[in-house]
Amino acid sequence: MKKLSCVIMLCASVFSFAQNSTSKIPSDAAVVATIKGNNLLQLMSIDELNNSFMGTEILKELSRKQTKYNSLEDFGFDLNGAAHYFFQANDSINYNAFIVPLKNVTAFESFLTTQSKKEIANVNGIRSFKDHNQGGIVWDSSTLIMVVGSTNDAYFQNPEVMERYGLTQDDYYGYVIDDAVVESAEDYDDEVIEAEEAYEEEIEETVIESTESEEVYEDEYMEEEATEVVEYDYNNDASNYQIKSAINKNWALLKAEQLLKQQPNRSILKNKSYLSSLDSKAEATLWVNDFGQLYANMLGSMYYNQLVGFDLSSMYANNGLTAKLFLENDKMVLNTKYTMSDQMADSYKKMTSRKLNKKFLDYVNEDRMIGFMSYSIDTEAMLEEYPKLMKSMYSNMPYYGEEASLGIDLFSLLLDEEAVGEVINGDLLFLLSGISQQEVTYTTYQYNDDYEYVEVEKTKTETVPDFLLMASTDEPSMLNKLIQYTVNKEMVTFNNGYYTFEIPRSPLAIHFVIKDGIAFLGTSEAEMNKIVSGTFDAKVTSKTKKMMLDNSYSVFVSAKQLAQQLPIEEMGIDRSGKLEWFLNTTEDAYITASKIKGNAVNSEMVVGVPPTEENALKYIFNIIEKFAK
C-alpha cells in the first residue's frame, strides 16, 4: 500500500488542479501548496508526458501481466485539474493532507483494486477501503483525499487523556507485550462507537475538536500492530504505541471524510491572506499563514523544545510566506514574499538600512567572474536589534528564562555597537573569478627499509578557488593593529604594498590590504597588485550594478563559466559526464532579496533555460532523465 500511496502523490505532483477542490481545504490550514495541471499541460502535452522518461517509468512500474497502462490518464486522475497539499495542526494531532481531482472514478477504483487487492466500500457516496486499515484515504466521484496524521506525545501524556484511552504511565517509555493489549483495545472500542455515530450526523464539528472525538479501535488492527511491535523491537510499551497508532489512523480517516463533506463556508477560501496569494499564471504556489503558530504546533511538544525552552513561536509570530513558481519558455522563476510582524519588520528595516558600497564596483570584472555574492546589513543596528528579538525567544525558558534575558541585556550593555559598526560596517561583496588545480609539496613521515622513521617529501594536487572579498570599514585602526600583531609574530609577510598569509601544506595564499575604506582579501597576486597600484581593470554591466546595489542580498552564478574552469574529471566528482552536461547546458542563475517594503521582503530566484529547450518544464524533465539513466 505504501507503493500505491507514493504513486498517487507522484501523479499529483506531476500534474494537478484548481477547480472546486480548494473548498476542501479547511480555513485554519497552516500551510497550503498547489500544483496547477492545466498550466503545466500548456507546456507539455499528455502524449509528451506519457512518452517522457518519468511517464514511461511510472507506466512500466504499475503495469502488471493482467493490466497494462498506456497513459497516465488511465489511472483516473484529472490531469487538467489542480492538486493541493495542506498542513493543519491542533493540540493533539498534526495532519498532512493531499487533495487530488478525479476524472474517471471507475478507472481510479480499478487501478486501486489492481494494485492493492483491497475491497472498496461505498457509504453514502464516500468511498474508502473496507477494512479501514489504510487510514485516511477516501474519495467520491470527483475528489481523492489522503490524510496522514502524526499525534502529539504531549497531549497523550495528560493524565485525563491517558485514562480516557487506556494508556499507562508506568510503562510509558518501555515496551512490554501482553494480553492487556487486546483488553485495552476492546475497552477503547466500546467506549468510542457512540462518538463515531455522532460524527456521521455532524462530521465537521466532531473532528475539528479532536480532544472530544473518540473513534472505533478494531480488534483486527490491534492484532496486526502487535505483530509489528515484535518485529521492530521497540523500546516502549506496546499497548501505548498500538492505541496511539490506532487513534492516529482513525482520526486521519475521520478528517479525510470531513474534508470530503466540508462546506465552502468552512474552507480556506474565507481567508483573505490566502486569496491574495493566488496567481492564475503560476504553475505552483506555496502559502504559509503564520510561522509562529506553525512552530508552536510542530515544536511545542518536542522534548528538545521543552528542555531548552526556545520559543520560536513568539519570535516568528505573525510572520507569513507566499511563494510562486513560474515555468516560462526561457527561464524558471520562483518569487517569494515574506511578511513580518510589526516588531520584526521595524528591526529588520534598521538592520538592512545600509547600502552596498559603490566603490566595490571599481573592482568587479565580469569577464573573469564565475559568480558573486553581495550582502548589506548595518552592523551597529544588527547588534542593537537582534538581542531584542532573541529575548522573545529565550525569556520563556522554564528554568533560566530570567537569567537568559538578563544575560542578553548585559551583553548589549558591555558591547559598544557603534564602535564595532565603524570597524565592520556590514556590507560585503564576494567575487569568485576562477577555480584551478595546483600541485603542493608537503612533508610526511614513514618507515624505511631499516624500520627507521624518516621524513619524506611528497606532492599532491589540490583544487583551489580564486576569489576576492571586499568589506567596508570606517575605522581601520583596530584592523591595522591586528594586522601588525600578525606581522610581529611572523604569521604574515608584507611585500609590494599588501600582506600575505601562507596556508601551511596548501598552495593557497591569502593576500589582504586596507585601502580607501575597504578591506580587501583575495587569492590573486595579480589582482592585489592592481588594487594597490590603482590599475584594476573593472568591467561591470548596468544589470549587475542594479542587482548588487538595489538588493540587501544577491547571488549570481554563471554555470558555463563554472563548467569551463571546474576540473570535474580530475577531481573525480562525476565521471559520468552528467554534471558537466548540466553546467554546460544551464544558463545564468541568480537570487535576490529586496529591501523591506512595508512589512514584506520580496525575493526572486531565476534559472535560465537553454535555447535548445522549448520551455522550463521540458528542461526539468530532460534533467531528470539525464541524471536518472
XYZ file of C-alpha atoms in Angstrom, residues 172-612:
441
model
C 5.229 4.781 29.008
C 8.882 4.520 27.919
C 9.250 0.711 27.886
C 7.872 -1.991 25.566
C 6.019 -4.929 27.112
C 3.607 -7.066 25.096
C 0.867 -8.918 26.974
C -2.852 -9.722 26.930
C -3.649 -6.221 28.195
C -3.134 -5.004 24.665
C -6.268 -6.708 23.361
C -8.277 -5.922 26.504
C -7.358 -2.237 26.211
C -8.408 -2.275 22.596
C -11.780 -3.840 23.385
C -12.464 -1.251 26.099
C -11.496 1.504 23.713
C -13.774 0.036 21.022
C -16.853 0.010 23.256
C -16.097 3.483 24.557
C -15.966 5.292 21.239
C -18.621 3.743 18.964
C -21.172 6.348 20.039
C -18.792 9.169 19.111
C -18.378 7.790 15.592
C -22.150 7.582 15.111
C -22.443 11.188 16.246
C -19.746 12.049 13.762
C -21.866 10.665 10.880
C -24.548 13.180 11.798
C -22.277 16.162 12.247
C -18.840 15.237 10.958
C -17.237 18.667 10.815
C -17.554 19.501 14.493
C -16.570 16.020 15.637
C -13.137 16.035 14.015
C -12.227 19.700 14.491
C -12.443 19.198 18.248
C -10.104 16.220 18.279
C -9.838 16.343 22.050
C -13.516 15.291 22.186
C -13.609 12.881 19.231
C -13.230 9.191 20.027
C -13.108 6.718 17.140
C -13.506 2.978 16.611
C -10.486 0.890 17.508
C -10.663 -2.509 15.732
C -9.507 -5.834 17.228
C -8.089 -6.999 13.902
C -5.940 -3.864 13.661
C -4.684 -4.409 17.197
C -3.506 -7.936 16.366
C -1.655 -6.730 13.257
C 0.015 -3.878 15.130
C 1.046 -6.195 17.960
C 2.921 -8.321 15.430
C 4.642 -5.217 14.041
C 5.802 -4.196 17.517
C 7.516 -7.570 17.970
C 9.222 -7.324 14.578
C 10.573 -3.819 15.156
C 11.621 -4.472 18.770
C 10.555 -1.036 20.028
C 11.745 0.078 23.470
C 8.333 1.328 24.531
C 5.084 -0.046 25.922
C 3.357 -1.887 23.095
C -0.145 -1.104 24.313
C 0.524 2.617 24.361
C 2.099 2.503 20.914
C -0.738 0.467 19.450
C -3.512 2.549 20.957
C -1.970 5.819 19.747
C -1.349 4.334 16.301
C -4.970 3.279 16.027
C -6.186 6.686 17.214
C -3.893 8.289 14.660
C -5.325 6.266 11.763
C -8.922 6.671 12.884
C -8.602 10.424 13.299
C -6.914 10.623 9.874
C -9.834 8.699 8.354
C -12.409 10.910 10.066
C -10.514 14.026 8.940
C -10.474 12.797 5.339
C -14.218 12.130 5.426
C -14.836 15.529 6.989
C -12.846 17.248 4.246
C -14.769 15.425 1.544
C -18.061 16.718 3.020
C -16.763 20.160 4.008
C -18.926 23.153 3.132
C -17.324 26.150 1.322
C -18.054 28.449 4.256
C -15.576 26.438 6.383
C -12.822 26.468 3.769
C -9.616 28.396 3.185
C -11.497 30.482 0.622
C -12.621 32.624 3.546
C -9.018 33.549 4.342
C -8.074 36.893 2.741
C -4.358 36.259 3.111
C -4.638 33.001 1.200
C -6.786 34.557 -1.522
C -4.202 37.305 -2.030
C -1.528 34.647 -2.620
C -3.312 33.131 -5.621
C -1.917 33.718 -9.111
C -3.528 32.184 -12.189
C -0.242 32.322 -14.128
C 1.831 30.416 -11.565
C 2.364 26.700 -12.130
C 2.735 26.092 -8.389
C 2.192 28.122 -5.216
C 3.051 27.786 -1.528
C 1.376 29.716 1.278
C 2.374 29.716 4.959
C -0.102 31.530 7.153
C 1.884 32.121 10.365
C 5.325 30.691 11.156
C 4.783 31.448 14.829
C 1.713 29.244 15.021
C 3.388 26.633 12.846
C 6.374 26.402 15.200
C 4.077 26.298 18.215
C 2.179 23.323 16.769
C 5.197 21.448 15.442
C 7.739 22.120 18.204
C 5.601 22.814 21.223
C 5.586 19.219 22.440
C 9.083 18.231 21.393
C 11.427 17.155 24.184
C 14.245 19.418 22.979
C 11.959 22.439 22.939
C 10.626 21.672 26.411
C 14.088 21.132 27.824
C 15.828 24.157 26.372
C 12.820 26.424 26.231
C 13.344 28.050 22.830
C 10.168 29.908 21.947
C 10.361 30.246 18.165
C 6.602 30.776 18.041
C 6.986 34.090 19.878
C 9.885 35.324 17.767
C 8.161 34.496 14.461
C 4.569 35.276 15.411
C 2.547 36.834 12.568
C 5.260 36.064 10.010
C 3.959 34.543 6.778
C 5.208 33.455 3.357
C 3.902 33.252 -0.195
C 5.904 31.552 -2.957
C 5.027 31.268 -6.654
C 6.740 29.170 -9.320
C 6.602 30.261 -12.953
C 7.869 27.947 -15.712
C 8.429 30.049 -18.804
C 9.968 29.445 -22.209
C 13.361 30.940 -21.363
C 13.567 30.700 -17.555
C 12.280 29.302 -14.294
C 11.253 31.922 -11.746
C 10.486 31.448 -8.058
C 9.081 34.569 -6.407
C 8.619 34.690 -2.659
C 7.136 37.289 -0.351
C 7.997 37.073 3.339
C 5.710 39.165 5.544
C 6.870 40.072 9.043
C 5.217 41.216 12.234
C 5.415 44.921 13.033
C 8.130 44.335 15.649
C 10.346 42.215 13.398
C 9.776 44.488 10.398
C 10.861 47.526 12.417
C 14.057 45.754 13.487
C 14.718 44.388 10.000
C 14.408 47.862 8.447
C 17.091 49.155 10.777
C 19.372 46.148 10.260
C 19.213 46.388 6.450
C 19.318 50.185 6.149
C 22.896 50.213 4.806
C 23.512 50.022 1.047
C 26.378 48.268 -0.657
C 29.492 50.430 -1.022
C 29.525 51.717 -4.621
C 33.331 51.712 -4.565
C 33.158 47.894 -4.663
C 32.104 48.135 -8.306
C 35.527 49.559 -9.218
C 36.959 46.082 -8.545
C 34.500 43.909 -10.481
C 35.410 42.413 -13.851
C 32.608 40.255 -15.262
C 34.873 38.725 -17.916
C 36.722 36.919 -15.120
C 33.712 36.252 -12.896
C 32.149 32.839 -12.247
C 29.800 34.269 -9.672
C 29.315 36.716 -6.821
C 27.503 37.248 -3.558
C 26.646 40.666 -2.127
C 25.208 41.350 1.304
C 24.310 44.602 3.019
C 23.467 44.990 6.698
C 24.094 47.688 9.260
C 26.331 46.067 11.868
C 25.535 48.615 14.573
C 21.789 48.260 14.092
C 22.044 44.470 13.961
C 23.891 44.361 17.300
C 21.211 46.594 18.800
C 18.125 44.939 17.330
C 18.956 41.236 17.251
C 19.210 40.868 21.065
C 15.702 42.326 21.322
C 14.379 39.601 19.034
C 16.366 36.926 20.853
C 14.856 37.937 24.198
C 11.409 36.990 22.955
C 12.736 33.512 22.183
C 14.747 32.896 25.374
C 12.797 34.769 28.038
C 10.292 31.895 28.463
C 12.890 29.219 29.227
C 11.413 27.051 32.035
C 14.390 27.252 34.403
C 16.669 30.027 33.185
C 14.388 32.429 31.374
C 15.092 35.355 33.676
C 18.830 34.654 33.621
C 18.866 34.383 29.829
C 17.077 37.699 29.473
C 19.487 39.327 31.919
C 22.468 37.852 30.076
C 21.304 39.312 26.775
C 20.901 42.729 28.410
C 24.409 42.536 29.876
C 25.855 41.554 26.506
C 24.238 44.596 24.891
C 25.432 46.825 27.735
C 29.065 45.713 27.515
C 29.237 45.739 23.731
C 29.967 49.028 22.003
C 27.715 48.587 18.973
C 28.750 51.876 17.421
C 32.463 51.090 17.664
C 32.004 47.613 16.168
C 29.846 49.064 13.412
C 32.583 51.513 12.477
C 35.203 48.768 12.239
C 32.947 46.402 10.261
C 30.182 48.348 8.538
C 28.282 45.240 7.441
C 28.334 45.367 3.633
C 30.445 42.897 1.695
C 30.998 41.611 -1.819
C 32.461 38.194 -2.634
C 33.698 37.546 -6.189
C 34.627 34.087 -7.473
C 36.799 34.505 -10.553
C 38.455 31.122 -11.014
C 38.958 27.524 -9.964
C 42.172 25.662 -10.708
C 44.329 22.724 -9.664
C 47.791 23.270 -8.264
C 50.494 20.966 -7.008
C 51.635 21.330 -3.430
C 54.702 19.851 -1.791
C 54.414 18.581 1.763
C 56.443 16.584 4.252
C 55.282 13.373 5.847
C 56.878 10.560 7.800
C 57.166 6.864 7.031
C 59.347 3.839 7.835
C 62.289 2.991 5.563
C 63.740 -0.453 4.870
C 65.625 -0.314 8.144
C 62.418 0.412 10.044
C 63.528 3.946 10.763
C 61.002 6.763 10.899
C 62.193 9.323 8.325
C 60.914 12.473 6.622
C 59.565 12.052 3.089
C 58.671 14.884 0.751
C 55.623 14.280 -1.423
C 53.415 16.211 -3.805
C 49.676 16.275 -4.243
C 47.202 18.135 -6.415
C 44.605 20.375 -4.802
C 41.698 22.327 -6.259
C 41.838 25.946 -5.161
C 39.488 28.886 -5.751
C 40.460 32.319 -6.970
C 38.368 34.880 -5.122
C 38.252 38.456 -3.891
C 36.335 39.604 -0.806
C 35.624 43.256 -0.013
C 34.175 44.759 3.174
C 33.704 48.411 4.169
C 35.297 49.938 7.255
C 35.091 53.487 8.623
C 37.642 52.867 11.371
C 40.502 50.642 10.145
C 42.828 51.344 13.089
C 41.734 48.244 15.007
C 42.181 46.065 11.936
C 45.588 47.602 11.332
C 46.610 46.790 14.922
C 45.528 43.196 14.380
C 47.492 43.016 11.121
C 50.591 44.495 12.769
C 50.352 41.910 15.523
C 50.395 39.077 12.971
C 53.400 40.687 11.265
C 55.283 40.939 14.558
C 54.570 37.288 15.245
C 55.810 36.429 11.732
C 52.466 34.938 10.825
C 52.170 37.109 7.722
C 54.602 38.935 5.429
C 54.426 42.373 3.832
C 55.515 42.832 0.181
C 54.545 45.114 -2.697
C 52.120 47.088 -0.527
C 49.962 44.216 0.737
C 50.129 41.420 3.293
C 50.298 37.673 2.622
C 49.404 34.689 4.762
C 50.781 31.365 3.556
C 48.467 28.483 4.428
C 50.563 25.520 5.640
C 50.598 22.445 3.362
C 48.473 24.248 0.799
C 49.191 26.059 -2.489
C 46.682 28.690 -1.440
C 47.969 32.011 -0.094
C 45.694 34.765 1.205
C 46.601 38.376 0.384
C 44.968 41.339 2.124
C 45.179 45.096 2.380
C 43.062 48.033 3.594
C 42.666 50.890 1.108
C 40.156 53.761 0.735
C 37.906 52.452 3.497
C 37.759 48.929 2.024
C 39.315 45.775 3.442
C 40.409 43.550 0.536
C 41.113 39.837 0.944
C 41.889 37.603 -2.017
C 43.948 34.822 -3.555
C 45.249 36.511 -6.737
C 48.583 38.324 -6.520
C 47.939 39.970 -9.891
C 44.616 41.448 -8.727
C 46.071 42.566 -5.405
C 48.904 44.352 -7.218
C 46.357 46.165 -9.400
C 44.290 47.154 -6.342
C 47.341 48.597 -4.574
C 48.604 50.422 -7.685
C 45.151 51.702 -8.691
C 45.225 49.991 -12.104
C 42.390 47.475 -11.654
C 40.530 46.937 -14.957
C 36.887 46.999 -13.909
C 34.060 45.863 -16.171
C 30.516 45.619 -14.862
C 27.163 45.877 -16.658
C 24.246 48.015 -15.532
C 22.234 44.853 -14.857
C 24.848 43.578 -12.414
C 25.156 47.007 -10.771
C 21.429 47.137 -10.209
C 21.368 43.616 -8.793
C 24.109 44.421 -6.302
C 23.035 47.921 -5.224
C 19.245 47.633 -5.158
C 19.011 44.497 -3.006
C 20.032 43.649 0.524
C 21.249 40.277 -0.725
C 22.137 38.856 -4.142
C 23.860 35.769 -5.552
C 24.842 35.142 -9.164
C 26.357 32.040 -10.809
C 27.419 31.501 -14.397
C 27.109 27.738 -14.898
C 29.020 27.779 -18.183
C 31.930 29.725 -16.668
C 31.950 27.215 -13.833
C 31.958 24.304 -16.297
C 34.925 25.755 -18.156
C 37.074 26.117 -15.040
C 35.937 23.356 -12.687
C 38.228 20.314 -13.155
C 35.393 17.810 -12.818
C 37.219 14.789 -14.188
C 40.453 15.472 -12.313
C 38.571 15.933 -9.047
C 36.714 12.670 -9.609
C 33.375 14.152 -8.549
C 31.484 12.940 -11.644
C 32.994 10.563 -14.189
C 29.677 10.013 -15.959
C 29.717 13.448 -17.592
C 26.252 14.308 -16.257
C 27.388 17.232 -14.122
C 29.462 18.653 -16.975
C 26.455 18.326 -19.301
C 24.246 20.123 -16.778
C 26.656 23.005 -16.256
C 27.252 23.445 -19.982
C 23.547 23.494 -20.834
C 22.286 25.623 -17.936
C 22.090 29.373 -18.344
C 22.925 32.002 -15.722
C 21.157 31.786 -12.367
C 20.676 34.349 -9.626
C 18.892 35.017 -6.346
C 17.963 38.435 -4.962
C 16.302 39.674 -1.785
C 14.850 43.174 -1.871
C 14.963 45.889 0.736
C 11.987 45.701 3.053
C 8.857 47.492 1.834
C 6.163 47.924 4.406
C 6.356 44.663 6.329
C 7.444 42.483 3.386
C 10.663 41.321 1.761
C 10.458 40.041 -1.798
C 12.985 37.576 -3.145
C 13.453 36.133 -6.613
C 15.311 33.081 -7.866
C 15.809 32.798 -11.630
C 17.398 29.939 -13.590
C 17.803 30.415 -17.323
C 16.615 27.778 -19.801
C 18.984 26.970 -22.690
C 17.764 27.964 -26.175
C 17.817 24.296 -27.226
